[in-house]
Amino acid sequence: MDIKLNPLEARVLGCLIEKERTTPEYYPMSRNSLVAACNQKSNRDPVMALTEAEVE
């Protein structure tokens, strides 16, 4: 099964997976925390500036 994700979907899913593994005490994440994780400037390529509506 091939799953095709656009860059936005891949970023959101990747951030959820990363934060679940690295900071499980803060999981599940609030929407604001997820937006911050998606817009993180370090260790992200490409750097994105997503809005809350886009992440939702």
Short mmCIF file of N, CA and C in Angstrom, two decimals:
data_model
loop_
_atom_site.label_atom_id
_atom_site.label_comp_id
_atom_site.label_asym_id
_atom_site.label_seq_id
_atom_site.Cartn_x
_atom_site.Cartn_y
_atom_site.Cartn_z
N MET A 1 0.84 -1.17 0.00
CA MET A 1 0.00 0.00 0.00
C MET A 1 0.89 1.24 0.00
N ASP A 2 0.72 2.09 -0.99
CA ASP A 2 1.44 3.35 -1.06
C ASP A 2 0.56 4.47 -0.51
N ILE A 3 1.09 5.18 0.45
CA ILE A 3 0.39 6.33 1.00
C ILE A 3 1.12 7.58 0.56
N LYS A 4 0.43 8.45 -0.10
CA LYS A 4 1.01 9.71 -0.58
C LYS A 4 0.57 10.84 0.34
N LEU A 5 1.53 11.51 0.94
CA LEU A 5 1.24 12.65 1.80
C LEU A 5 1.81 13.91 1.16
N ASN A 6 1.05 15.00 1.24
CA ASN A 6 1.61 16.26 0.77
C ASN A 6 2.55 16.78 1.86
N PRO A 7 3.35 17.79 1.59
CA PRO A 7 4.33 18.27 2.58
C PRO A 7 3.71 18.69 3.91
N LEU A 8 2.54 19.29 3.87
CA LEU A 8 1.86 19.70 5.10
C LEU A 8 1.47 18.49 5.94
N GLU A 9 0.86 17.50 5.30
CA GLU A 9 0.46 16.28 6.00
C GLU A 9 1.66 15.54 6.57
N ALA A 10 2.73 15.48 5.80
CA ALA A 10 3.94 14.81 6.26
C ALA A 10 4.54 15.51 7.47
N ARG A 11 4.54 16.84 7.46
CA ARG A 11 5.09 17.60 8.59
C ARG A 11 4.27 17.36 9.85
N VAL A 12 2.95 17.45 9.75
CA VAL A 12 2.10 17.26 10.93
C VAL A 12 2.26 15.85 11.47
N LEU A 13 2.21 14.87 10.62
CA LEU A 13 2.36 13.48 11.07
C LEU A 13 3.73 13.25 11.67
N GLY A 14 4.77 13.77 11.03
CA GLY A 14 6.13 13.62 11.55
C GLY A 14 6.29 14.26 12.92
N CYS A 15 5.72 15.42 13.11
CA CYS A 15 5.81 16.10 14.42
C CYS A 15 5.07 15.32 15.49
N LEU A 16 3.92 14.78 15.16
CA LEU A 16 3.18 13.98 16.13
C LEU A 16 3.98 12.75 16.55
N ILE A 17 4.58 12.08 15.60
CA ILE A 17 5.39 10.89 15.90
C ILE A 17 6.61 11.26 16.72
N GLU A 18 7.31 12.32 16.31
CA GLU A 18 8.52 12.74 17.02
C GLU A 18 8.21 13.12 18.47
N LYS A 19 7.19 13.92 18.67
CA LYS A 19 6.88 14.39 20.02
C LYS A 19 6.33 13.27 20.90
N GLU A 20 5.61 12.32 20.32
CA GLU A 20 5.12 11.19 21.10
C GLU A 20 6.29 10.38 21.64
N ARG A 21 7.34 10.23 20.84
CA ARG A 21 8.50 9.44 21.25
C ARG A 21 9.45 10.21 22.18
N THR A 22 9.62 11.51 21.95
CA THR A 22 10.61 12.26 22.72
C THR A 22 10.06 12.90 23.98
N THR A 23 8.79 13.26 23.99
CA THR A 23 8.18 13.88 25.17
C THR A 23 6.80 13.30 25.43
N PRO A 24 6.74 12.01 25.78
CA PRO A 24 5.43 11.37 25.96
C PRO A 24 4.60 11.98 27.10
N GLU A 25 5.25 12.65 28.05
CA GLU A 25 4.50 13.25 29.15
C GLU A 25 3.64 14.42 28.68
N TYR A 26 3.92 14.96 27.50
CA TYR A 26 3.14 16.07 26.95
C TYR A 26 2.21 15.61 25.82
N TYR A 27 2.03 14.32 25.70
CA TYR A 27 1.22 13.76 24.62
C TYR A 27 -0.09 13.28 25.20
N PRO A 28 -1.25 13.51 24.66
CA PRO A 28 -1.48 14.16 23.38
C PRO A 28 -1.20 15.66 23.45
N MET A 29 -0.85 16.20 22.33
CA MET A 29 -0.45 17.60 22.25
C MET A 29 -1.66 18.51 22.04
N SER A 30 -1.54 19.72 22.57
CA SER A 30 -2.55 20.73 22.27
C SER A 30 -2.33 21.20 20.82
N ARG A 31 -3.32 21.82 20.27
CA ARG A 31 -3.20 22.33 18.90
C ARG A 31 -2.07 23.36 18.81
N ASN A 32 -1.98 24.22 19.82
CA ASN A 32 -0.93 25.24 19.83
C ASN A 32 0.45 24.60 19.87
N SER A 33 0.61 23.54 20.65
CA SER A 33 1.90 22.84 20.73
C SER A 33 2.25 22.19 19.40
N LEU A 34 1.25 21.65 18.73
CA LEU A 34 1.49 21.02 17.43
C LEU A 34 1.91 22.06 16.39
N VAL A 35 1.26 23.22 16.40
CA VAL A 35 1.64 24.29 15.47
C VAL A 35 3.08 24.71 15.74
N ALA A 36 3.44 24.86 17.01
CA ALA A 36 4.81 25.24 17.36
C ALA A 36 5.80 24.19 16.90
N ALA A 37 5.46 22.92 17.06
CA ALA A 37 6.35 21.84 16.62
C ALA A 37 6.51 21.86 15.10
N CYS A 38 5.43 22.09 14.39
CA CYS A 38 5.50 22.14 12.92
C CYS A 38 6.32 23.32 12.42
N ASN A 39 6.31 24.41 13.16
CA ASN A 39 7.01 25.63 12.74
C ASN A 39 8.41 25.75 13.35
N GLN A 40 8.83 24.72 14.05
CA GLN A 40 10.16 24.72 14.66
C GLN A 40 11.22 25.00 13.59
N LYS A 41 12.20 25.83 13.93
CA LYS A 41 13.20 26.23 12.94
C LYS A 41 14.42 25.33 12.93
N SER A 42 14.69 24.63 14.02
CA SER A 42 15.86 23.74 14.05
C SER A 42 15.43 22.32 13.68
N ASN A 43 16.29 21.64 12.96
CA ASN A 43 16.06 20.25 12.55
C ASN A 43 14.80 20.07 11.70
N ARG A 44 14.46 21.06 10.91
CA ARG A 44 13.32 20.96 10.00
C ARG A 44 13.77 21.41 8.62
N ASP A 45 13.44 20.62 7.63
CA ASP A 45 13.76 20.99 6.26
C ASP A 45 12.61 20.53 5.38
N PRO A 46 11.87 21.41 4.80
CA PRO A 46 12.03 22.86 4.82
C PRO A 46 11.41 23.46 6.07
N VAL A 47 11.85 24.66 6.44
CA VAL A 47 11.23 25.40 7.53
C VAL A 47 9.88 25.88 7.02
N MET A 48 8.85 25.70 7.82
CA MET A 48 7.50 26.10 7.41
C MET A 48 6.96 27.13 8.40
N ALA A 49 5.95 27.85 7.97
CA ALA A 49 5.24 28.81 8.82
C ALA A 49 3.76 28.50 8.69
N LEU A 50 3.34 27.44 9.36
CA LEU A 50 1.96 26.98 9.25
C LEU A 50 1.06 27.70 10.24
N THR A 51 -0.18 27.88 9.86
CA THR A 51 -1.17 28.49 10.76
C THR A 51 -1.91 27.38 11.49
N GLU A 52 -2.63 27.79 12.52
CA GLU A 52 -3.43 26.83 13.27
C GLU A 52 -4.46 26.15 12.36
N ALA A 53 -5.06 26.92 11.48
CA ALA A 53 -6.06 26.37 10.56
C ALA A 53 -5.45 25.33 9.62
N GLU A 54 -4.24 25.56 9.16
CA GLU A 54 -3.58 24.60 8.27
C GLU A 54 -3.25 23.30 9.00
N VAL A 55 -2.85 23.42 10.24
CA VAL A 55 -2.47 22.23 11.01
C VAL A 55 -3.71 21.42 11.39
N GLU A 56 -4.81 22.09 11.63
CA GLU A 56 -6.05 21.43 12.02
C GLU A 56 -6.52 20.55 10.89
#
